[in-house]
XYZ file of N, CA, C and O in Angstrom:
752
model
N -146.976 189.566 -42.394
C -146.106 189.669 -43.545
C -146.090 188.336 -44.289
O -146.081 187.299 -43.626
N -146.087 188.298 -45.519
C -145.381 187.048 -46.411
C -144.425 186.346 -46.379
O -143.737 186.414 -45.361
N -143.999 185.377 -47.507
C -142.897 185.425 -46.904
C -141.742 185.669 -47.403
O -140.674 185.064 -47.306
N -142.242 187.242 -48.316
C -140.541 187.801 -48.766
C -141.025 189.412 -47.513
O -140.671 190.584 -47.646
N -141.618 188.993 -46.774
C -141.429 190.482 -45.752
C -142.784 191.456 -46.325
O -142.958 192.503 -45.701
N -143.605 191.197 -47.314
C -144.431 192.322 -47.704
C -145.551 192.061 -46.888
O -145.786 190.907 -46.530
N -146.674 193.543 -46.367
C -147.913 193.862 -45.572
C -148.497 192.613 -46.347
O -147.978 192.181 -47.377
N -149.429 192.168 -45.860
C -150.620 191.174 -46.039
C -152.406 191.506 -45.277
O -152.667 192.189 -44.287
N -152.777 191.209 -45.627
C -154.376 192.062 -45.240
C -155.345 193.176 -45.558
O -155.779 192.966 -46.690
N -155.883 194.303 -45.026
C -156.269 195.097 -45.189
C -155.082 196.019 -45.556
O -153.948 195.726 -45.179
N -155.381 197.376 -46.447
C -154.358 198.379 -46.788
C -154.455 198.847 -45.162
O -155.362 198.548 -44.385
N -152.920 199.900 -44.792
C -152.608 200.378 -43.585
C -151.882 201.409 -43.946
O -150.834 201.726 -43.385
N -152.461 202.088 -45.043
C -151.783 203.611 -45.326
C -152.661 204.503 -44.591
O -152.557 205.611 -45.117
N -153.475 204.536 -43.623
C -154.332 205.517 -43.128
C -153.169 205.907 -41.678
O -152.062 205.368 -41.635
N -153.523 206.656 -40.845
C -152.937 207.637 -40.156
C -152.683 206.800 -38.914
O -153.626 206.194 -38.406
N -151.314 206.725 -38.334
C -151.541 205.609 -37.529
C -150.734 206.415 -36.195
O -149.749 207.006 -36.638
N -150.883 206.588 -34.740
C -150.559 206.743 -33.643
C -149.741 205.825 -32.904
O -149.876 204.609 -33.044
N -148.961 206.297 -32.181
C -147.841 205.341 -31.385
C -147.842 205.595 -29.812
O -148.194 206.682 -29.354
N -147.502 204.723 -29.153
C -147.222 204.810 -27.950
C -146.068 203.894 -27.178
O -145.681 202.978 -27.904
N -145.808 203.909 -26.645
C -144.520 202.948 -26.280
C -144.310 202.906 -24.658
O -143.961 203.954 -24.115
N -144.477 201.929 -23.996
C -144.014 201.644 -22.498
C -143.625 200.230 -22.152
O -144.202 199.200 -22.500
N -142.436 200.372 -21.328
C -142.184 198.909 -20.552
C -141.607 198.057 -22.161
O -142.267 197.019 -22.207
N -140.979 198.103 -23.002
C -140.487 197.455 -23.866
C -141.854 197.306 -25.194
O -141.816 196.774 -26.304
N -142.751 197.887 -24.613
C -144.085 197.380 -25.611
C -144.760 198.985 -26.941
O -145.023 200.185 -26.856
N -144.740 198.073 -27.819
C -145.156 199.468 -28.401
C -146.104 199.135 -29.489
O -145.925 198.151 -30.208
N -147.342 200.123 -29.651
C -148.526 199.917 -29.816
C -148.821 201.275 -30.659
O -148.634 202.469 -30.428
N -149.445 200.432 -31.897
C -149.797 201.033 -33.003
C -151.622 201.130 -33.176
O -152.337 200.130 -33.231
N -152.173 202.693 -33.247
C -153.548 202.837 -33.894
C -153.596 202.879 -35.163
O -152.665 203.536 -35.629
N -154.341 202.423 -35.971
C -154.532 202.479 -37.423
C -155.672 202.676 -37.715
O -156.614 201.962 -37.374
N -155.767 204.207 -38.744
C -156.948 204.471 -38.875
C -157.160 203.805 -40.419
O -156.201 203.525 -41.138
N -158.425 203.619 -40.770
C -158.849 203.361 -41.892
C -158.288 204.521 -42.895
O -158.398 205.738 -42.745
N -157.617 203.765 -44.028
C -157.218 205.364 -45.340
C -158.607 206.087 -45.753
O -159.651 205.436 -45.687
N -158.613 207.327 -46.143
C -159.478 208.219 -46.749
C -159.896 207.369 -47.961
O -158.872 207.524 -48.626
N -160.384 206.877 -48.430
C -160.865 206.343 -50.224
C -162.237 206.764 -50.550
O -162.663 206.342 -51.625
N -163.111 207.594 -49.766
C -164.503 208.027 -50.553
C -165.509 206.740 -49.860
O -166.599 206.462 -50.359
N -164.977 206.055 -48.700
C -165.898 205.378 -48.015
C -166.577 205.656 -46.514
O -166.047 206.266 -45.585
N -167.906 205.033 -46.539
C -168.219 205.225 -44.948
C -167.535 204.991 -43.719
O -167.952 205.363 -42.623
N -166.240 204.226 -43.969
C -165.275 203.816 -42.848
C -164.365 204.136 -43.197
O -163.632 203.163 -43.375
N -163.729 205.389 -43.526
C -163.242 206.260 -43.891
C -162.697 206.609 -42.076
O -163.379 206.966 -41.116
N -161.330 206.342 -42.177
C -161.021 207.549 -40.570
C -161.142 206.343 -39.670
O -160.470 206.276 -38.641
N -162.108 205.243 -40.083
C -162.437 204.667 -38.786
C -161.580 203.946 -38.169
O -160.683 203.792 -38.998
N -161.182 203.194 -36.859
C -160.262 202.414 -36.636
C -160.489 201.300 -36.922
O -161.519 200.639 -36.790
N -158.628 200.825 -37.703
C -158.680 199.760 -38.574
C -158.415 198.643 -37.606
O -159.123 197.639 -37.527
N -157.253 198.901 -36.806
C -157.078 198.217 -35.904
C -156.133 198.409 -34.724
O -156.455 199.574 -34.490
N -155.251 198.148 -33.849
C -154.754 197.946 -32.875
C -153.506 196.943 -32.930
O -153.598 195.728 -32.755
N -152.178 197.731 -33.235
C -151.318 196.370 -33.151
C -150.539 196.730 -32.217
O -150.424 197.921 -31.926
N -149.654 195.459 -31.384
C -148.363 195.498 -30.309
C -147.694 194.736 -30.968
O -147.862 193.711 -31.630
N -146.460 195.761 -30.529
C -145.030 194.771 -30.786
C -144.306 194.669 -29.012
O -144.368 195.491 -28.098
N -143.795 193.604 -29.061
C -142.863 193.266 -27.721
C -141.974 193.608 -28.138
O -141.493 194.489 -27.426
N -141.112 193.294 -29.411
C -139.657 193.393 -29.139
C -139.334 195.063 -29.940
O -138.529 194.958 -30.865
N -139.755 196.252 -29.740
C -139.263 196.882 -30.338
C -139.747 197.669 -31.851
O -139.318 198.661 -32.441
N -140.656 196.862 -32.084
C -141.332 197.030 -33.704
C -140.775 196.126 -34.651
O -141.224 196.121 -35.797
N -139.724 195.252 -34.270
C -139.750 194.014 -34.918
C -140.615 193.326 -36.026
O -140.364 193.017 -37.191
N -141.940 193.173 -35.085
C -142.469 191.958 -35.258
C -143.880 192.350 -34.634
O -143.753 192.411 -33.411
N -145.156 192.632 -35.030
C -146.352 193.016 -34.811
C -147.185 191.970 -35.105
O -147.153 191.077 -35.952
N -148.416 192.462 -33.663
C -149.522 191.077 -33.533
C -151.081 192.551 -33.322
O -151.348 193.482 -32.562
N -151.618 191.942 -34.441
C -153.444 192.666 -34.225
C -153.886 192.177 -32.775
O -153.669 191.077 -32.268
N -154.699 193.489 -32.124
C -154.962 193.114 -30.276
C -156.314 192.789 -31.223
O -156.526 192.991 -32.419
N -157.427 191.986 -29.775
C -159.005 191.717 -30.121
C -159.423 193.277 -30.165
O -158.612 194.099 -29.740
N -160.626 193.687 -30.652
C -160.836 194.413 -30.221
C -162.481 194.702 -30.098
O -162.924 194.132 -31.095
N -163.397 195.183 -29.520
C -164.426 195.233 -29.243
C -165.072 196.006 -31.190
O -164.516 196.887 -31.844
N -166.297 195.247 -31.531
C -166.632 195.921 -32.429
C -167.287 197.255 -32.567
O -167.505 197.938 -33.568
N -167.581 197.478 -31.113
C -168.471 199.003 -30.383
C -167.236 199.935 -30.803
O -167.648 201.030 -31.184
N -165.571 199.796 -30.852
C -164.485 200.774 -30.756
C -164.439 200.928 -31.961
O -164.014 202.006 -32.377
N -164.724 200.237 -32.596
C -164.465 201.006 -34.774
C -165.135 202.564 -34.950
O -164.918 203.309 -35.905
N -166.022 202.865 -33.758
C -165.828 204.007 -34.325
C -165.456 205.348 -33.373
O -165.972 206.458 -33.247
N -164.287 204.669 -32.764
C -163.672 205.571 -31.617
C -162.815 206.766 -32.175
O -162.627 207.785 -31.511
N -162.343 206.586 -33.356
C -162.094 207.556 -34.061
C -162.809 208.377 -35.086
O -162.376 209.318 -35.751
N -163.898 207.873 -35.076
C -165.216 208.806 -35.692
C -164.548 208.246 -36.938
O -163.542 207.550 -37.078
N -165.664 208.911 -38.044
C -166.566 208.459 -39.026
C -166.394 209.815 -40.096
O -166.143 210.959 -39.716
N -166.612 209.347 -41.654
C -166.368 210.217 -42.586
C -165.032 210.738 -42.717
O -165.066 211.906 -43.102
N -163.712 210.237 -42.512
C -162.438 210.434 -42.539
C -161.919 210.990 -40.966
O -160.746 210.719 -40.708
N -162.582 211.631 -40.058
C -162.429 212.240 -39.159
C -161.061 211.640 -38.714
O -160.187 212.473 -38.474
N -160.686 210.122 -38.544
C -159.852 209.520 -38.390
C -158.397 210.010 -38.571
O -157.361 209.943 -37.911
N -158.802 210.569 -39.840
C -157.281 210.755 -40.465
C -156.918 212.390 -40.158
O -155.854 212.977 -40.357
N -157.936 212.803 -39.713
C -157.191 214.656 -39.533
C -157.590 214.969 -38.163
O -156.997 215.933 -37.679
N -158.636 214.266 -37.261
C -158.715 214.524 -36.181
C -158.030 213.929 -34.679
O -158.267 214.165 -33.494
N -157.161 213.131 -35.331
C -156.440 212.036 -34.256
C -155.222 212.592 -33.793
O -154.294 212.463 -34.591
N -154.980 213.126 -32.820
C -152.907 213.330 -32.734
C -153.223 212.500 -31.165
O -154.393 212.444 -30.787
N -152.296 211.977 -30.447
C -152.048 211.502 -29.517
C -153.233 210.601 -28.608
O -153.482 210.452 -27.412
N -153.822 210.079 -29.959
C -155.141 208.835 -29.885
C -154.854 207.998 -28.929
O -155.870 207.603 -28.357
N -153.483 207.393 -28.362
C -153.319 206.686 -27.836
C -151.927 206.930 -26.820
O -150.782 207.182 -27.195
N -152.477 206.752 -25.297
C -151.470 206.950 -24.596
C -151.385 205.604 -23.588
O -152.256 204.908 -23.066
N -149.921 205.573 -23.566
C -149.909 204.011 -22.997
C -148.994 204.735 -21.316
O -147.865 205.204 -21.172
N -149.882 204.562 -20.539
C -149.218 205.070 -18.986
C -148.443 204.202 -18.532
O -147.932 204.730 -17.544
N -147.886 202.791 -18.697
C -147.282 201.917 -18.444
C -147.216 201.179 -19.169
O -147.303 201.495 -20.356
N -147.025 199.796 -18.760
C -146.800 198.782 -19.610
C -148.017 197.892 -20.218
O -148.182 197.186 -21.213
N -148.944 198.389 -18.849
C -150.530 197.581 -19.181
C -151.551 198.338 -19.260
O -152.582 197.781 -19.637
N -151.629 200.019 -18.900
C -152.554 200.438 -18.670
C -152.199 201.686 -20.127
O -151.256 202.455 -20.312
N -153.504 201.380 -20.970
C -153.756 202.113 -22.038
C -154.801 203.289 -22.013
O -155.315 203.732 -20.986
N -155.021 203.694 -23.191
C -156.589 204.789 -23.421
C -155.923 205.345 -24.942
O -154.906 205.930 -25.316
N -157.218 204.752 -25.571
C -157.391 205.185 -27.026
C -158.548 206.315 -26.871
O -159.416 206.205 -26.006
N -158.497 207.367 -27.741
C -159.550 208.175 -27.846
C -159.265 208.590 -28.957
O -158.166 208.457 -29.495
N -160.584 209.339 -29.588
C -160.589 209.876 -30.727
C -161.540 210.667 -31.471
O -161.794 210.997 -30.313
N -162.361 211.339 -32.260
C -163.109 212.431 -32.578
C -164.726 211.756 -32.183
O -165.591 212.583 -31.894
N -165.000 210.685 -32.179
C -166.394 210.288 -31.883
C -167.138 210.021 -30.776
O -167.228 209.019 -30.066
N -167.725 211.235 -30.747
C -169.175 211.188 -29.689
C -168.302 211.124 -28.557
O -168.665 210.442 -27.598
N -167.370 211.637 -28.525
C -166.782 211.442 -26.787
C -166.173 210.184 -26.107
O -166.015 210.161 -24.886
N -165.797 209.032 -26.983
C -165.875 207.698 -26.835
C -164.234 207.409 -26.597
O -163.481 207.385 -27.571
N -163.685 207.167 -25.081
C -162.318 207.000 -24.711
C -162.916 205.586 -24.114
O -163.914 205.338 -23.439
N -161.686 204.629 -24.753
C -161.228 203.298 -24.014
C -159.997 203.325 -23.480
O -159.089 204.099 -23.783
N -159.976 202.214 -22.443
C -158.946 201.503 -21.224
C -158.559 200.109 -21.470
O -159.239 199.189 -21.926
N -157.596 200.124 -21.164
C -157.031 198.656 -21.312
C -156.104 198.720 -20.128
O -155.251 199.607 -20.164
N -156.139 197.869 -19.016
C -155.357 197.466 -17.770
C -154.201 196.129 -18.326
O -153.075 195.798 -17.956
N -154.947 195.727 -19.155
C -153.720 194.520 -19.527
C -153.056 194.389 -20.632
O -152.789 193.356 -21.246
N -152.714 195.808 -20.943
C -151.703 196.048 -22.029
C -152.505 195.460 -23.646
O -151.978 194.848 -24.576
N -153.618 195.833 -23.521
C -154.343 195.979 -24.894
C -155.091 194.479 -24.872
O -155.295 193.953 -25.966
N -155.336 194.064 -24.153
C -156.179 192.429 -24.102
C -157.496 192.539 -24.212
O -158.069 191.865 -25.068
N -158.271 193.467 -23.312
C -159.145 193.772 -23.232
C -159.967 195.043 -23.275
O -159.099 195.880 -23.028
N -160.904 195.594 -23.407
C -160.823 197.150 -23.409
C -162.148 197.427 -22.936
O -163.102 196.658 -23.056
N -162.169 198.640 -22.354
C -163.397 199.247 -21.773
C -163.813 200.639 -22.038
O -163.148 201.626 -21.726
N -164.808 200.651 -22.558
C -165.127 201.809 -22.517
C -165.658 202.581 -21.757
O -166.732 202.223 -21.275
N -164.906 204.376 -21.248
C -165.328 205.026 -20.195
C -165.215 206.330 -20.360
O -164.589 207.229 -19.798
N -166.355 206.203 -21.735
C -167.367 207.240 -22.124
C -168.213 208.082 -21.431
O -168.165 207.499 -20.348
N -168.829 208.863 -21.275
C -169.493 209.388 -20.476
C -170.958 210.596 -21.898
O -170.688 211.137 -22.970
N -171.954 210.545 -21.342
C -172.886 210.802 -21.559
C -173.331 212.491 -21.397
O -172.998 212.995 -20.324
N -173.865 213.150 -22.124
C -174.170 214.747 -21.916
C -172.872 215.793 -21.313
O -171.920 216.093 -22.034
N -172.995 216.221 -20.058
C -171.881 217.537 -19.941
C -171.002 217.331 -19.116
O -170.059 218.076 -18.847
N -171.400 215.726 -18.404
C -170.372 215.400 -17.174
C -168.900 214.976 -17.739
O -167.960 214.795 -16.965
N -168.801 214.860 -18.895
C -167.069 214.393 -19.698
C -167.062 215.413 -20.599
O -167.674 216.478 -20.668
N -165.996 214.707 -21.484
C -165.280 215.490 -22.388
C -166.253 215.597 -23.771
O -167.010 214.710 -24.165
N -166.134 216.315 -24.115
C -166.559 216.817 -25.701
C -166.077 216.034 -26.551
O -165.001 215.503 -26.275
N -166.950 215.632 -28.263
C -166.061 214.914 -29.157
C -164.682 215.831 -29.559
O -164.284 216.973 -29.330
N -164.281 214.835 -30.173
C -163.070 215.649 -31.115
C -161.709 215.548 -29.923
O -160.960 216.519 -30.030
N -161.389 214.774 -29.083
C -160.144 214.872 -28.481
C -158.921 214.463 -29.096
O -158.880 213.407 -29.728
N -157.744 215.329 -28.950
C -156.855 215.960 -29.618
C -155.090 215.370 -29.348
O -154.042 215.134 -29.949
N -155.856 215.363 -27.700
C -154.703 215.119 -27.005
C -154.603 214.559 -25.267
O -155.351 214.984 -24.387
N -153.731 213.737 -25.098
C -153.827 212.945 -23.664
C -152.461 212.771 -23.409
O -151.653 212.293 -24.205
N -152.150 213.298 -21.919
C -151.602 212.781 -20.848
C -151.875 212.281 -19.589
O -153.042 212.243 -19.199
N -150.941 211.883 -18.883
C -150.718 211.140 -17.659
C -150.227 212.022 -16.510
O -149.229 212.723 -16.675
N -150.828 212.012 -15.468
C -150.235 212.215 -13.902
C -149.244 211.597 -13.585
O -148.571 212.061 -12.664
N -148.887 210.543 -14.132
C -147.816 209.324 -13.462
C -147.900 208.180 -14.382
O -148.543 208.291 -15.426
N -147.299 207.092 -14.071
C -146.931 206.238 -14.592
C -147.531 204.957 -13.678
O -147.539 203.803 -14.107
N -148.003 205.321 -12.430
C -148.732 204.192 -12.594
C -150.391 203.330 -12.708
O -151.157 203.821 -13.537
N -150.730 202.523 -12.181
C -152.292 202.286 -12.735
C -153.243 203.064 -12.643
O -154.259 203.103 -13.336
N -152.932 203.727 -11.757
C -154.167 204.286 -10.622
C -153.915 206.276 -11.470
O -154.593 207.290 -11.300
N -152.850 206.066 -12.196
C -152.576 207.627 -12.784
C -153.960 208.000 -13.332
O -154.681 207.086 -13.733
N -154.562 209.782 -13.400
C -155.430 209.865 -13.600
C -154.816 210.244 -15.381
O -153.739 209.901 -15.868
N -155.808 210.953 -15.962
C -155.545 210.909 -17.609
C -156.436 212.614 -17.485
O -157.345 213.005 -16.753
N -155.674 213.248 -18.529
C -155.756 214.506 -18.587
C -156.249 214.446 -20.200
O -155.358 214.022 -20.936
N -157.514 214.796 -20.883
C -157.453 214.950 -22.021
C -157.835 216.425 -22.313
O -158.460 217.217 -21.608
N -157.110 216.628 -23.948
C -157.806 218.104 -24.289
C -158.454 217.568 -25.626
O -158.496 216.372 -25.913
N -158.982 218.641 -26.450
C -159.861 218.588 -27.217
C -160.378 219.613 -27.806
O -159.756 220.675 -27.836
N -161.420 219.500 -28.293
C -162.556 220.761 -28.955
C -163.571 221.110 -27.924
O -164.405 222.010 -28.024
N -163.382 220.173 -26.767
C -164.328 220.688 -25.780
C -163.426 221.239 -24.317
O -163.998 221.588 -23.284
N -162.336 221.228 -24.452
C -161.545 221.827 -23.233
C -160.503 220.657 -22.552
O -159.780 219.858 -23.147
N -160.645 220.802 -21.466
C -159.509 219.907 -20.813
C -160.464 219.340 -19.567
O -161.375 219.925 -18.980
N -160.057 218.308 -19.417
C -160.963 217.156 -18.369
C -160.106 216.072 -18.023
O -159.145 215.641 -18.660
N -160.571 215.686 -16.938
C -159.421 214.767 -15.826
C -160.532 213.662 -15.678
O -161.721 213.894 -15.457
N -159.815 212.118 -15.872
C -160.354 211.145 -15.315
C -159.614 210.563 -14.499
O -158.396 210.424 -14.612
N -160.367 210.148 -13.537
C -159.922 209.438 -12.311
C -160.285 207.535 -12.463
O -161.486 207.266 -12.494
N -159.541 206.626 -12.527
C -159.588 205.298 -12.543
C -160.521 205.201 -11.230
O -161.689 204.878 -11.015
N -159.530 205.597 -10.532
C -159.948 205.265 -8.926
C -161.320 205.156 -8.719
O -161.819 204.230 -8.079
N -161.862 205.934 -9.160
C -163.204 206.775 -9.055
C -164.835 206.592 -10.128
O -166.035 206.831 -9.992
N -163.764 205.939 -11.344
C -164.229 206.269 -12.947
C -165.076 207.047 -13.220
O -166.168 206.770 -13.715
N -164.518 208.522 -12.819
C -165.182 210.118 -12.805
C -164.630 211.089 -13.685
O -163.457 211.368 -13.438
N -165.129 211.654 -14.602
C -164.797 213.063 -15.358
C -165.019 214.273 -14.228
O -165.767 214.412 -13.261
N -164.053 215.016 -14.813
C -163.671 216.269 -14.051
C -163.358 217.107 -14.684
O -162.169 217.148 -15.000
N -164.466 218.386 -15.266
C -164.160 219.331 -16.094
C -163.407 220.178 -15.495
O -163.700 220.412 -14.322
N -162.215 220.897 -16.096
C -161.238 221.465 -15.727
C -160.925 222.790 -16.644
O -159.825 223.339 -16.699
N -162.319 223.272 -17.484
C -162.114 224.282 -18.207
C -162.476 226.084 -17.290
O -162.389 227.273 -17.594
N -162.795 225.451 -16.368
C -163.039 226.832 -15.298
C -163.480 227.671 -15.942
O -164.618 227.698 -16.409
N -162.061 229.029 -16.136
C -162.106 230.479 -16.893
C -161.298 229.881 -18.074
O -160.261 230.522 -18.247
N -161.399 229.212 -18.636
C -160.417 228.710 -19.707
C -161.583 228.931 -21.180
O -162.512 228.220 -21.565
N -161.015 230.245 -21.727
C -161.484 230.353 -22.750
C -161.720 229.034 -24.232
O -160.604 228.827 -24.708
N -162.201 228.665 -24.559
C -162.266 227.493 -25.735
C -162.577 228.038 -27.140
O -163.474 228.864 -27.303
N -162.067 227.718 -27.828
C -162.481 228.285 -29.286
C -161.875 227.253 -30.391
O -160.650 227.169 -30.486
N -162.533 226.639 -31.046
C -161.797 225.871 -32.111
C -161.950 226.360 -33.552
O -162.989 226.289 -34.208
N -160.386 227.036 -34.098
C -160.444 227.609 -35.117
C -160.635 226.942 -36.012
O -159.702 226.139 -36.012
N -161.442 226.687 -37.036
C -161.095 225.962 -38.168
C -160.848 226.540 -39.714
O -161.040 225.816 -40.690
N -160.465 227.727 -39.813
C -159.986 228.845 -40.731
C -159.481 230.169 -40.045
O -159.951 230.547 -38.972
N -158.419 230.909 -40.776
C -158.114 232.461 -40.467
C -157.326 232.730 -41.686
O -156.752 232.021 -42.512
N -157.467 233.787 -41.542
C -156.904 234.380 -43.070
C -155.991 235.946 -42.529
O -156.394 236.406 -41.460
N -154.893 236.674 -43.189
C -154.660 237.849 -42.445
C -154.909 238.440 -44.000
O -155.237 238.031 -45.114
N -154.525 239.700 -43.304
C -154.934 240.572 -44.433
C -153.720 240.820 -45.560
O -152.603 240.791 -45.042
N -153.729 241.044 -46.921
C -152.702 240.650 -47.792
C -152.265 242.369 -47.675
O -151.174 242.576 -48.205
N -152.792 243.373 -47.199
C -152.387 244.755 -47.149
C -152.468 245.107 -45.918
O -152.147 246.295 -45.870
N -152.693 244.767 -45.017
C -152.514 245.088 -43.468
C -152.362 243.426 -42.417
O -153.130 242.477 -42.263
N -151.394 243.650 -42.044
C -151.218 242.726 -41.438
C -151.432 242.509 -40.023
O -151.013 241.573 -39.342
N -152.305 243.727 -39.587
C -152.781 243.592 -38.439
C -153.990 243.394 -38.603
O -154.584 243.314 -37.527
N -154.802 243.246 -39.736
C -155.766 242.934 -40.111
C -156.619 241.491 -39.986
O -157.249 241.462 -41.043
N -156.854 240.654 -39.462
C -157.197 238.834 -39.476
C -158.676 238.744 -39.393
O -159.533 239.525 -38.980
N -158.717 237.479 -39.944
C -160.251 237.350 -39.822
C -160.277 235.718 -39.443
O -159.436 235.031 -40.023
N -161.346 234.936 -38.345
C -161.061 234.134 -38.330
C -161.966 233.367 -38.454
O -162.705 234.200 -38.979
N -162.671 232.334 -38.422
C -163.970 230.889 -37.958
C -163.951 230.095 -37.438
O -163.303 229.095 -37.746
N -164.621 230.208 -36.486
C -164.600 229.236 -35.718
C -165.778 228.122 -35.406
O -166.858 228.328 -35.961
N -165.658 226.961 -34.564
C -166.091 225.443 -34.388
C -168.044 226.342 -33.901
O -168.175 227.318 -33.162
N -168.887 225.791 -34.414
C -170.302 226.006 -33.394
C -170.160 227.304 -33.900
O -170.949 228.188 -33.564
């Protein structure tokens, strides 16, 4: 901020995610939509200690800019990008190529624990929880490709879509004279 209180830096009207543990709370910021190639992408990573007070930009690896994918994806494909299981142990994810990071020390450092072909999750993840609250908690994500479990312990994906039907709608329409009528489209 300045010093009558106004933003300073890059614009931060793009779509931004929250998480909050242990007094700490941590902001994703996606890049705004404007008709550019980094459009969606992640802008950056901020923590506040006291509350939202007072915000500090984390480092962040230049490989993660495009953890929220590319061509706006950022801004319509992100809900619960970021889940903070404690006070130190993070995971950002987001629509690109399957690409989830970790942070053990409350956003200092980050790792990525991506995974390659059919053994993880699908792009486009949607949504993440926790087993627990503490380090060793595994992380449950869903998505456009189903639901999958990672294990720290282990640093193993675990598809968990069994008999679990998947379908990602991305249009339906009902009928304006029968309303039992629908038509829908779907992802692939």
């Amino acid at each position: 901020l300045d010093a009558n209180g106004n933003p300073t830096g890059p614009a931060r009207n793009g779509r931004i995610s929250l998480a909050a543990s242990g007094g700490n709370v941590w902001a994703v910021i996606a890049r705004p939509t404007l008709g550019n190639a980094t459009d969606g992408q992640l802008l950056e990573i901020q923590r506040s200690t006291n509350g939202g007070q007072s915000w500090a930009a984390l480092s962040i690896p230049g490989a993660m800019a495009n953890v929220l994918g590319t061509g706006g994806q950022g801004q319509g494909n992100f809900s619960n990008t970021i889940l903070a299981v404690n006070s130190q142990t993070l995971y950002v994810g987001g629509s690109s190529a399957s690409h989830i990071w970790t942070s053990s020390n409350a956003g200092g450092t980050w790792t990525d624990i991506s995974v390659s072909g059919t053994t993880g999750p699908y792009a486009g993840n949607h949504a993440m929880a926790a087993t627990s609250g503490s380090a060793n908690a595994q992380l449950i994500l869903g998505g456009a490709g189903g639901v999958y479990r990672y294990s720290p312990t282990g640093s193993t994906w675990e598809d968990l879509n069994g008999t679990l039907a998947i379908s990602l709608y991305s249009d339906i329409a009902v009928s304006p004279t029968d309303y039992n009528v629908a038509a829908a489209g779907t992802q692939g």
